[in-house]
């Protein structure tokens, strides 16, 4: 089903953050929710398809295209990720502090708080907000396609 997907990311090293509002697809399959959209120039990941998978208390963020990664967020846990860019591959550790909110068939909102760690760099505290709605999704789709 066509939906309006809003993703907002703020880090302690960047006061402004990034906010992307884009049409995409949202669906549920066997109790797991999926939001799929194309990244744009605004996010700096043009040519990448992002899939957000919400399965119980876990959130998976998969990117394929100009950037490739699979990030796993689970409250109170750390995961290790290979983040592939056109310039090389980075090792990254994600420690999820909290996941709040709810996504259901009618949409909803999730807020994730986590820490990104790259070897040799200071940890980066990150807040990620994901919102799914159906209001104006068709209008947005028409203007993009």
PDB file of C-alpha atoms in Angstrom:
ATOM      1  CA  UNK A   1       0.000   0.000   0.000  1.00  0.00           C
ATOM      2  CA  UNK A   2       1.314   3.453  -0.865  1.00  0.00           C
ATOM      3  CA  UNK A   3       2.264   5.481   2.188  1.00  0.00           C
ATOM      4  CA  UNK A   4       4.034   8.634   3.201  1.00  0.00           C
ATOM      5  CA  UNK A   5       7.260   7.720   4.992  1.00  0.00           C
ATOM      6  CA  UNK A   6       9.029  10.286   7.143  1.00  0.00           C
ATOM      7  CA  UNK A   7      12.495   9.591   8.514  1.00  0.00           C
ATOM      8  CA  UNK A   8      14.253  12.117  10.728  1.00  0.00           C
ATOM      9  CA  UNK A   9      17.773  11.591  12.057  1.00  0.00           C
ATOM     10  CA  UNK A  10      19.655  13.797  14.514  1.00  0.00           C
ATOM     11  CA  UNK A  11      23.120  13.242  15.920  1.00  0.00           C
ATOM     12  CA  UNK A  12      24.972  14.952  18.757  1.00  0.00           C
ATOM     13  CA  UNK A  13      27.616  16.094  16.236  1.00  0.00           C
ATOM     14  CA  UNK A  14      25.062  17.762  13.910  1.00  0.00           C
ATOM     15  CA  UNK A  15      22.506  20.198  15.340  1.00  0.00           C
ATOM     16  CA  UNK A  16      20.266  20.299  12.262  1.00  0.00           C
ATOM     17  CA  UNK A  17      19.972  16.631  11.337  1.00  0.00           C
ATOM     18  CA  UNK A  18      18.313  15.222   8.235  1.00  0.00           C
ATOM     19  CA  UNK A  19      14.596  14.877   7.536  1.00  0.00           C
ATOM     20  CA  UNK A  20      13.258  12.990   4.533  1.00  0.00           C
ATOM     21  CA  UNK A  21       9.569  12.785   3.623  1.00  0.00           C
ATOM     22  CA  UNK A  22       8.939  10.490   0.682  1.00  0.00           C
ATOM     23  CA  UNK A  23       6.290   8.227  -0.808  1.00  0.00           C
ATOM     24  CA  UNK A  24       6.929   4.538  -0.469  1.00  0.00           C
ATOM     25  CA  UNK A  25       5.281   1.188   0.140  1.00  0.00           C
ATOM     26  CA  UNK A  26       4.093  -0.052   3.518  1.00  0.00           C
ATOM     27  CA  UNK A  27       2.760  -3.530   4.183  1.00  0.00           C
ATOM     28  CA  UNK A  28       2.390  -6.262   6.788  1.00  0.00           C
ATOM     29  CA  UNK A  29       3.321  -9.892   6.227  1.00  0.00           C
ATOM     30  CA  UNK A  30       2.969 -12.556   8.948  1.00  0.00           C
ATOM     31  CA  UNK A  31       2.945  -9.956  11.726  1.00  0.00           C
ATOM     32  CA  UNK A  32       6.046  -8.164  10.390  1.00  0.00           C
ATOM     33  CA  UNK A  33       5.755  -4.601   9.035  1.00  0.00           C
ATOM     34  CA  UNK A  34       7.788  -3.309   6.078  1.00  0.00           C
ATOM     35  CA  UNK A  35       8.317   0.240   4.792  1.00  0.00           C
ATOM     36  CA  UNK A  36      10.225   0.505   1.502  1.00  0.00           C
ATOM     37  CA  UNK A  37      11.338   3.702  -0.212  1.00  0.00           C
ATOM     38  CA  UNK A  38      13.947   5.161  -2.552  1.00  0.00           C
ATOM     39  CA  UNK A  39      16.550   7.438  -1.004  1.00  0.00           C
ATOM     40  CA  UNK A  40      16.969  10.877  -2.553  1.00  0.00           C
ATOM     41  CA  UNK A  41      19.723  13.418  -3.037  1.00  0.00           C
ATOM     42  CA  UNK A  42      18.598  15.057   0.236  1.00  0.00           C
ATOM     43  CA  UNK A  43      19.740  12.053   2.273  1.00  0.00           C
ATOM     44  CA  UNK A  44      22.980  11.762   0.308  1.00  0.00           C
ATOM     45  CA  UNK A  45      22.091   8.186  -0.628  1.00  0.00           C
ATOM     46  CA  UNK A  46      20.500   8.656  -4.052  1.00  0.00           C
ATOM     47  CA  UNK A  47      20.270   5.343  -5.905  1.00  0.00           C
ATOM     48  CA  UNK A  48      19.668   3.360  -2.714  1.00  0.00           C
ATOM     49  CA  UNK A  49      16.519   1.441  -1.759  1.00  0.00           C
ATOM     50  CA  UNK A  50      15.826   1.430   1.988  1.00  0.00           C
ATOM     51  CA  UNK A  51      13.704  -1.238   3.662  1.00  0.00           C
ATOM     52  CA  UNK A  52      12.638  -0.794   7.275  1.00  0.00           C
ATOM     53  CA  UNK A  53      11.449  -4.044   8.840  1.00  0.00           C
ATOM     54  CA  UNK A  54       9.680  -3.949  12.204  1.00  0.00           C
ATOM     55  CA  UNK A  55       9.495  -7.363  13.830  1.00  0.00           C
ATOM     56  CA  UNK A  56       8.323  -7.349  17.438  1.00  0.00           C
ATOM     57  CA  UNK A  57      10.854  -5.373  19.475  1.00  0.00           C
ATOM     58  CA  UNK A  58      13.472  -5.358  16.700  1.00  0.00           C
ATOM     59  CA  UNK A  59      13.931  -2.871  13.864  1.00  0.00           C
ATOM     60  CA  UNK A  60      16.006  -3.756  10.801  1.00  0.00           C
ATOM     61  CA  UNK A  61      17.173  -1.015   8.435  1.00  0.00           C
ATOM     62  CA  UNK A  62      18.476  -2.429   5.148  1.00  0.00           C
ATOM     63  CA  UNK A  63      20.000  -0.350   2.368  1.00  0.00           C
ATOM     64  CA  UNK A  64      20.891  -1.615  -1.091  1.00  0.00           C
ATOM     65  CA  UNK A  65      22.314   0.417  -3.957  1.00  0.00           C
ATOM     66  CA  UNK A  66      24.961   3.139  -3.806  1.00  0.00           C
ATOM     67  CA  UNK A  67      25.263   2.253  -0.076  1.00  0.00           C
ATOM     68  CA  UNK A  68      24.809  -1.233   1.346  1.00  0.00           C
ATOM     69  CA  UNK A  69      24.178  -2.092   4.975  1.00  0.00           C
ATOM     70  CA  UNK A  70      21.939  -4.007   7.318  1.00  0.00           C
ATOM     71  CA  UNK A  71      21.474  -2.353  10.687  1.00  0.00           C
ATOM     72  CA  UNK A  72      19.726  -4.173  13.518  1.00  0.00           C
ATOM     73  CA  UNK A  73      18.257  -2.266  16.452  1.00  0.00           C
ATOM     74  CA  UNK A  74      17.215  -4.121  19.590  1.00  0.00           C
ATOM     75  CA  UNK A  75      16.828  -2.290  22.878  1.00  0.00           C
ATOM     76  CA  UNK A  76      19.731  -2.884  25.261  1.00  0.00           C
ATOM     77  CA  UNK A  77      21.822  -4.745  22.684  1.00  0.00           C
ATOM     78  CA  UNK A  78      24.827  -4.016  20.458  1.00  0.00           C
ATOM     79  CA  UNK A  79      25.259  -5.180  16.871  1.00  0.00           C
ATOM     80  CA  UNK A  80      28.149  -4.911  14.436  1.00  0.00           C
ATOM     81  CA  UNK A  81      27.623  -3.740  10.871  1.00  0.00           C
ATOM     82  CA  UNK A  82      29.635  -3.496   7.672  1.00  0.00           C
ATOM     83  CA  UNK A  83      28.641  -0.212   6.007  1.00  0.00           C
ATOM     84  CA  UNK A  84      29.572  -0.346   2.313  1.00  0.00           C
ATOM     85  CA  UNK A  85      30.016   3.001   0.530  1.00  0.00           C
ATOM     86  CA  UNK A  86      31.408   3.852  -2.919  1.00  0.00           C
ATOM     87  CA  UNK A  87      34.624   4.844  -1.099  1.00  0.00           C
ATOM     88  CA  UNK A  88      35.099   1.653   0.906  1.00  0.00           C
ATOM     89  CA  UNK A  89      33.678  -0.413   3.739  1.00  0.00           C
ATOM     90  CA  UNK A  90      33.399   0.806   7.326  1.00  0.00           C
ATOM     91  CA  UNK A  91      33.032  -1.284  10.475  1.00  0.00           C
ATOM     92  CA  UNK A  92      30.369   0.131  12.745  1.00  0.00           C
ATOM     93  CA  UNK A  93      28.939  -0.814  16.141  1.00  0.00           C
ATOM     94  CA  UNK A  94      25.356   0.107  17.019  1.00  0.00           C
ATOM     95  CA  UNK A  95      24.192   0.082  20.641  1.00  0.00           C
ATOM     96  CA  UNK A  96      20.441   0.631  20.941  1.00  0.00           C
ATOM     97  CA  UNK A  97      19.372   2.484  24.084  1.00  0.00           C
ATOM     98  CA  UNK A  98      15.623   2.593  23.425  1.00  0.00           C
ATOM     99  CA  UNK A  99      12.858   1.927  20.912  1.00  0.00           C
ATOM    100  CA  UNK A 100       9.527   3.615  21.653  1.00  0.00           C
ATOM    101  CA  UNK A 101       6.255   4.045  19.790  1.00  0.00           C
ATOM    102  CA  UNK A 102       4.184   1.677  17.715  1.00  0.00           C
ATOM    103  CA  UNK A 103       3.654   0.749  14.086  1.00  0.00           C
ATOM    104  CA  UNK A 104       0.473  -1.069  13.036  1.00  0.00           C
ATOM    105  CA  UNK A 105      -1.587  -1.538   9.849  1.00  0.00           C
ATOM    106  CA  UNK A 106      -2.806   2.058  10.034  1.00  0.00           C
ATOM    107  CA  UNK A 107       0.762   3.417  10.290  1.00  0.00           C
ATOM    108  CA  UNK A 108       2.315   4.980  13.351  1.00  0.00           C
ATOM    109  CA  UNK A 109       5.619   6.219  14.675  1.00  0.00           C
ATOM    110  CA  UNK A 110       8.802   4.792  16.177  1.00  0.00           C
ATOM    111  CA  UNK A 111      11.611   6.634  17.942  1.00  0.00           C
ATOM    112  CA  UNK A 112      15.020   4.975  18.250  1.00  0.00           C
ATOM    113  CA  UNK A 113      17.902   6.196  20.390  1.00  0.00           C
ATOM    114  CA  UNK A 114      21.249   4.571  19.725  1.00  0.00           C
ATOM    115  CA  UNK A 115      25.000   5.083  19.710  1.00  0.00           C
ATOM    116  CA  UNK A 116      27.123   4.648  16.572  1.00  0.00           C
ATOM    117  CA  UNK A 117      30.758   3.749  17.048  1.00  0.00           C
ATOM    118  CA  UNK A 118      33.419   3.713  14.342  1.00  0.00           C
ATOM    119  CA  UNK A 119      36.958   2.507  15.128  1.00  0.00           C
ATOM    120  CA  UNK A 120      39.152   5.383  16.311  1.00  0.00           C
ATOM    121  CA  UNK A 121      36.303   7.913  16.573  1.00  0.00           C
ATOM    122  CA  UNK A 122      34.191   9.272  19.416  1.00  0.00           C
ATOM    123  CA  UNK A 123      30.760   7.612  19.813  1.00  0.00           C
ATOM    124  CA  UNK A 124      27.879   9.389  18.044  1.00  0.00           C
ATOM    125  CA  UNK A 125      24.534   9.583  19.879  1.00  0.00           C
ATOM    126  CA  UNK A 126      21.736   9.308  17.324  1.00  0.00           C
ATOM    127  CA  UNK A 127      17.965   9.807  17.457  1.00  0.00           C
ATOM    128  CA  UNK A 128      15.960   8.324  14.594  1.00  0.00           C
ATOM    129  CA  UNK A 129      12.245   8.944  14.162  1.00  0.00           C
ATOM    130  CA  UNK A 130      10.230   6.906  11.652  1.00  0.00           C
ATOM    131  CA  UNK A 131       6.638   7.906  10.826  1.00  0.00           C
ATOM    132  CA  UNK A 132       4.251   6.082   8.491  1.00  0.00           C
ATOM    133  CA  UNK A 133       1.008   7.725   7.347  1.00  0.00           C
ATOM    134  CA  UNK A 134      -1.427   7.444   4.488  1.00  0.00           C
ATOM    135  CA  UNK A 135      -2.585  11.068   4.322  1.00  0.00           C
ATOM    136  CA  UNK A 136      -1.582  12.637   0.984  1.00  0.00           C
ATOM    137  CA  UNK A 137       0.450   9.545  -0.048  1.00  0.00           C
ATOM    138  CA  UNK A 138      -1.296   9.421  -3.441  1.00  0.00           C
ATOM    139  CA  UNK A 139      -0.747  13.134  -4.051  1.00  0.00           C
ATOM    140  CA  UNK A 140       2.957  12.785  -3.245  1.00  0.00           C
ATOM    141  CA  UNK A 141       3.237   9.758  -5.540  1.00  0.00           C
ATOM    142  CA  UNK A 142       1.710  11.635  -8.459  1.00  0.00           C
ATOM    143  CA  UNK A 143       4.162  14.517  -8.139  1.00  0.00           C
ATOM    144  CA  UNK A 144       7.163  12.175  -7.977  1.00  0.00           C
ATOM    145  CA  UNK A 145       6.321   9.707 -10.739  1.00  0.00           C
TER     146      UNK A 145
END
